[in-house]
Structure formats: structure tokens, C-alpha cells
C-alpha positions as a Python dict, from the first residue, in 0.01 Angstrom:
ca = {
    (1, 'M'): (0, 0, 0),
    (2, 'E'): (272, 241, -102),
    (3, 'N'): (33, 525, -185),
    (4, 'Y'): (-193, 497, 115),
    (5, 'I'): (-322, 846, 200),
    (6, 'R'): (-337, 935, 565),
    (7, 'K'): (-630, 1149, 676),
    (8, 'S'): (-410, 1389, 869),
    (9, 'D'): (-145, 1570, 671),
    (10, 'M'): (89, 1705, 936),
    (11, 'E'): (187, 1704, 1300),
    (12, 'K'): (104, 2030, 1468),
    (13, 'S'): (376, 2012, 1727),
    (14, 'S'): (450, 2378, 1795),
    (15, 'W'): (385, 2291, 2157),
    (16, 'N'): (525, 2611, 2300),
    (17, 'T'): (266, 2826, 2123),
    (18, 'G'): (-53, 2671, 2258),
    (19, 'K'): (-221, 2770, 1930),
    (20, 'L'): (-382, 2581, 1646),
    (21, 'V'): (-192, 2585, 1319),
    (22, 'S'): (-342, 2836, 1080),
    (23, 'N'): (-446, 2589, 810),
    (24, 'T'): (-701, 2421, 1033),
    (25, 'T'): (-1069, 2503, 1046),
    (26, 'T'): (-1278, 2494, 1360),
    (27, 'E'): (-1621, 2400, 1482),
    (28, 'K'): (-1783, 2447, 1821),
    (29, 'S'): (-1771, 2147, 2055),
    (30, 'S'): (-1913, 2075, 2398),
    (31, 'W'): (-1660, 1875, 2599),
    (32, 'N'): (-1865, 1871, 2919),
    (33, 'T'): (-2167, 1711, 2754),
    (34, 'G'): (-1962, 1465, 2555),
    (35, 'K'): (-2143, 1573, 2239),
    (36, 'I'): (-1993, 1720, 1925),
    (37, 'V'): (-2214, 1916, 1687),
    (38, 'N'): (-2233, 1761, 1339),
    (39, 'D'): (-1945, 1528, 1416),
    (40, 'P'): (-1999, 1170, 1293),
    (41, 'V'): (-1793, 900, 1460),
    (42, 'E'): (-1601, 670, 1232),
    (43, 'A'): (-1617, 297, 1294),
    (44, 'P'): (-1264, 190, 1203),
    (45, 'S'): (-1195, -150, 1057),
    (46, 'L'): (-943, -304, 1292),
    (47, 'V'): (-709, -565, 1156),
    (48, 'E'): (-381, -731, 1238),
    (49, 'K'): (-268, -714, 1597),
    (50, 'P'): (109, -739, 1636),
    (51, 'Q'): (238, -1068, 1764),
    (52, 'N'): (492, -924, 2006),
    (53, 'I'): (431, -580, 2150),
    (54, 'S'): (744, -448, 2316),
    (55, 'N'): (733, -437, 2694),
    (56, 'I'): (894, -96, 2658),
    (57, 'A'): (575, 39, 2502),
    (58, 'Y'): (351, -95, 2777),
    (59, 'T'): (588, 21, 3049),
    (60, 'L'): (613, 372, 2906),
    (61, 'V'): (237, 409, 2899),
    (62, 'S'): (177, 249, 3238),
    (63, 'D'): (448, 445, 3420),
    (64, 'N'): (376, 783, 3261),
    (65, 'I'): (6, 789, 3176),
    (66, 'G'): (-132, 521, 3406),
    (67, 'A'): (-303, 309, 3141),
    (68, 'D'): (-276, -67, 3184),
    (69, 'Q'): (-216, -308, 2897),
    (70, 'S'): (-584, -367, 2826),
    (71, 'M'): (-665, 4, 2810),
    (72, 'W'): (-361, 77, 2594),
    (73, 'D'): (-454, -200, 2353),
    (74, 'I'): (-798, -44, 2308),
    (75, 'Y'): (-643, 297, 2248),
    (76, 'R'): (-382, 189, 1997),
    (77, 'E'): (-626, -30, 1802),
    (78, 'E'): (-864, 263, 1759),
    (79, 'I'): (-589, 495, 1638),
    (80, 'A'): (-447, 229, 1406),
    (81, 'G'): (-790, 158, 1262),
    (82, 'I'): (-835, 521, 1162),
    (83, 'E'): (-481, 579, 1041),
    (84, 'S'): (-400, 265, 845),
    (85, 'Q'): (-659, -4, 910),
    (86, 'G'): (-390, -166, 1120),
    (87, 'D'): (-126, -197, 847),
    (88, 'Y'): (235, -152, 960),
    (89, 'S'): (375, -126, 608),
    (90, 'V'): (193, 178, 471),
    (91, 'K'): (328, 524, 396),
    (92, 'G'): (118, 820, 294),
    (93, 'G'): (-33, 1149, 401),
    (94, 'Y'): (82, 1489, 282),
    (95, 'N'): (377, 1441, 47),
    (96, 'D'): (396, 1076, 159),
    (97, 'H'): (542, 1207, 483),
    (98, 'Y'): (395, 953, 726),
    (99, 'D'): (489, 594, 808),
    (100, 'G'): (338, 280, 946),
    (101, 'R'): (47, 163, 1151),
    (102, 'Y'): (9, 494, 1333),
    (103, 'Q'): (122, 719, 1043),
    (104, 'M'): (407, 887, 1225),
    (105, 'G'): (592, 1174, 1062),
    (106, 'K'): (930, 1333, 1122),
    (107, 'D'): (827, 1556, 1413),
    (108, 'A'): (649, 1274, 1595),
    (109, 'K'): (957, 1055, 1559),
    (110, 'I'): (1179, 1330, 1697),
    (111, 'D'): (955, 1361, 2003),
    (112, 'A'): (946, 984, 2047),
    (113, 'S'): (1320, 936, 2009),
    (114, 'S'): (1391, 1195, 2280),
    (115, 'L'): (1215, 964, 2524),
    (116, 'L'): (1327, 629, 2384),
    (117, 'G'): (1695, 712, 2381),
    (118, 'Y'): (1758, 601, 2025),
    (119, 'S'): (1739, 786, 1696),
    (120, 'L'): (1442, 764, 1459),
    (121, 'E'): (1567, 911, 1134),
    (122, 'H'): (1329, 1012, 855),
    (123, 'N'): (1538, 956, 542),
    (124, 'A'): (1422, 704, 281),
    (125, 'K'): (1627, 411, 414),
    (126, 'A'): (1532, 474, 778),
    (127, 'R'): (1165, 512, 689),
    (128, 'E'): (1159, 180, 507),
    (129, 'S'): (1328, 15, 803),
    (130, 'F'): (1074, 173, 1039),
    (131, 'R'): (781, 42, 835),
    (132, 'N'): (930, -306, 853),
    (133, 'D'): (984, -297, 1229),
    (134, 'R'): (664, -352, 1424),
    (135, 'T'): (831, -334, 1763),
    (136, 'K'): (993, 0, 1687),
    (137, 'Q'): (659, 138, 1563),
    (138, 'E'): (486, 35, 1885),
    (139, 'E'): (761, 187, 2098),
    (140, 'A'): (761, 510, 1897),
    (141, 'F'): (383, 542, 1913),
    (142, 'A'): (382, 488, 2289),
    (143, 'A'): (665, 737, 2342),
    (144, 'Y'): (501, 1001, 2122),
    (145, 'T'): (175, 963, 2313),
    (146, 'V'): (359, 998, 2644),
    (147, 'K'): (525, 1316, 2518),
    (148, 'N'): (186, 1463, 2427),
    (149, 'H'): (62, 1363, 2773),
    (150, 'D'): (359, 1541, 2932),
    (151, 'Y'): (304, 1858, 2727),
    (152, 'L'): (-66, 1867, 2816),
    (153, 'T'): (-4, 1793, 3183),
    (154, 'A'): (242, 2081, 3201),
    (155, 'N'): (22, 2328, 3014),
    (156, 'S'): (-343, 2241, 3077),
    (157, 'K'): (-511, 2246, 3417),
    (158, 'K'): (-822, 2106, 3256),
    (159, 'Y'): (-634, 1807, 3116),
    (160, 'K'): (-476, 1737, 3455),
    (161, 'G'): (-824, 1717, 3611),
    (162, 'L'): (-963, 1463, 3363),
    (163, 'S'): (-1016, 1094, 3430),
    (164, 'L'): (-777, 848, 3269),
    (165, 'A'): (-1030, 754, 3001),
    (166, 'E'): (-1091, 1122, 2925),
    (167, 'K'): (-718, 1186, 2901),
    (168, 'L'): (-681, 907, 2647),
    (169, 'S'): (-962, 1059, 2445),
    (170, 'V'): (-779, 1393, 2444),
    (171, 'L'): (-453, 1218, 2350),
    (172, 'A'): (-633, 1063, 2055),
    (173, 'Y'): (-735, 1413, 1947),
    (174, 'A'): (-373, 1520, 1990),
    (175, 'H'): (-256, 1240, 1761),
    (176, 'N'): (-440, 1418, 1480),
    (177, 'Q'): (-410, 1783, 1584),
    (178, 'G'): (-97, 1792, 1797),
    (179, 'W'): (-83, 1857, 2169),
    (180, 'S'): (-125, 2233, 2124),
    (181, 'G'): (-436, 2177, 1914),
    (182, 'A'): (-573, 1952, 2188),
    (183, 'N'): (-493, 2218, 2447),
    (184, 'S'): (-681, 2479, 2244),
    (185, 'W'): (-976, 2242, 2205),
    (186, 'L'): (-996, 2193, 2581),
    (187, 'K'): (-987, 2569, 2635),
    (188, 'S'): (-1229, 2684, 2366),
    (189, 'G'): (-1430, 2383, 2253),
    (190, 'M'): (-1337, 2467, 1895),
    (191, 'V'): (-1273, 2153, 1693),
    (192, 'G'): (-973, 2151, 1460),
    (193, 'T'): (-971, 1975, 1125),
    (194, 'D'): (-677, 1870, 913),
    (195, 'A'): (-619, 1944, 544),
    (196, 'F'): (-824, 1641, 445),
    (197, 'G'): (-1121, 1767, 645),
    (198, 'T'): (-1089, 1507, 920),
    (199, 'K'): (-1183, 1641, 1262),
    (200, 'G'): (-968, 1577, 1564),
    (201, 'T'): (-1284, 1455, 1734),
    (202, 'T'): (-1300, 1164, 1489),
    (203, 'Y'): (-1010, 1025, 1692),
    (204, 'S'): (-1122, 1133, 2038),
    (205, 'N'): (-1477, 1007, 1989),
    (206, 'A'): (-1356, 669, 1866),
    (207, 'V'): (-1142, 618, 2175),
    (208, 'K'): (-1411, 755, 2405),
    (209, 'E'): (-1669, 510, 2274),
    (210, 'A'): (-1427, 216, 2280),
    (211, 'L'): (-1338, 278, 2644),
    (212, 'K'): (-1698, 282, 2768),
}
């Protein structure tokens, strides 16, 4: 699936700004009621669970976010279903910039590698290797999610006060819109969309429903 097109075209990782990137559009949301106006929830087709998830991934999530293995499995399956239908080998998105089961781009890999302690390059050879390494994809996805959790914990009082399930829902939103986009959503209720028209709430709603 070399030309698979990811629904989100870019990481919005300007975490120190706390602002949505200018090429997103917004729509009013109501976080407290759990309802999003005119926001259909996708039912992703989930396929292909990895045979051997790295213990590093589970440990990162458990120690830093507090999610146990069962909860993390639900989360990652929902994200994978939206991003790639569970396929580790795909590349796509804007300018074919994103790789693997969770469609991770250069900026997400940089964030992840800072926590993992090993480099995740984004040149052609490294990207091919990444798409062929399920364990590394799982570790990178877990580390990137933990980094978004850390950014939100440090910058959002509202996020800090959420339940674990609610935090995972916000982290799903952040996977599409970046942590700063998620922070803005929590503050204003305005829903960001990517260049393909996919709302961040497509991700958050999927995880929210799956964790009920």
C-alpha cells in the first residue's frame, strides 16, 4: 500500500505556542456534555494485531500515563484503525510524509526518540526500516503519546483534572491535531480539522466510545 493516503497531513507540534496551526478550520464542541455538533464518529476497521508488543511500550504508557495493557490495547487499536486499518507497512499522508500503523511523521519521531533514547531518522532508508519494524513502531507510538501527555499535563489544568479515560480521548485528538491543538480544544471547545477535512474529534470520539 505504497500510496496509502493518511487522513491527517501534518503534526502540529509547535507545543510552546498553545495555538492551532493556521491551516485548520474549527467547529464548536461541547466537551462537558460529551457531544460534538455535526461530528460523525467513524467505525474503524481493525485488523492485524502485532504478535509481540514491546514491553517498553507498555511500560512507558503504564508508568507515565497510568493506562494498563488492556486500556492501551484499546487505544492503539482505535488509532491504528483510523490511520492505516492496522497496516504496519503503509506510507502516505501529505507528500507521503507519514509511516506505518500509526502514520508517524518526522516531528512525531523526533519527540518519540527523545524519550526512547535512540534515533528515529526520517530519510528514505530509515523510513523503510521503520515500516518493517513492528516493535519499533509500537515503541515510537507509545513514546510520542507519552510526550503529548507530558506537554498537556504541564500546560493544561483542565487536562490534569480529567479521568484516565478522558485523558486518552484527548490524546487521541492530539494524535491528529498535535498537543497544542488539543490544548486549544480543551480551552475553547473549537474543533480543529486537518487538510483532508478530518476532525480531531474523529479520533477522540472513537477512543471515548471504545473505552466505555
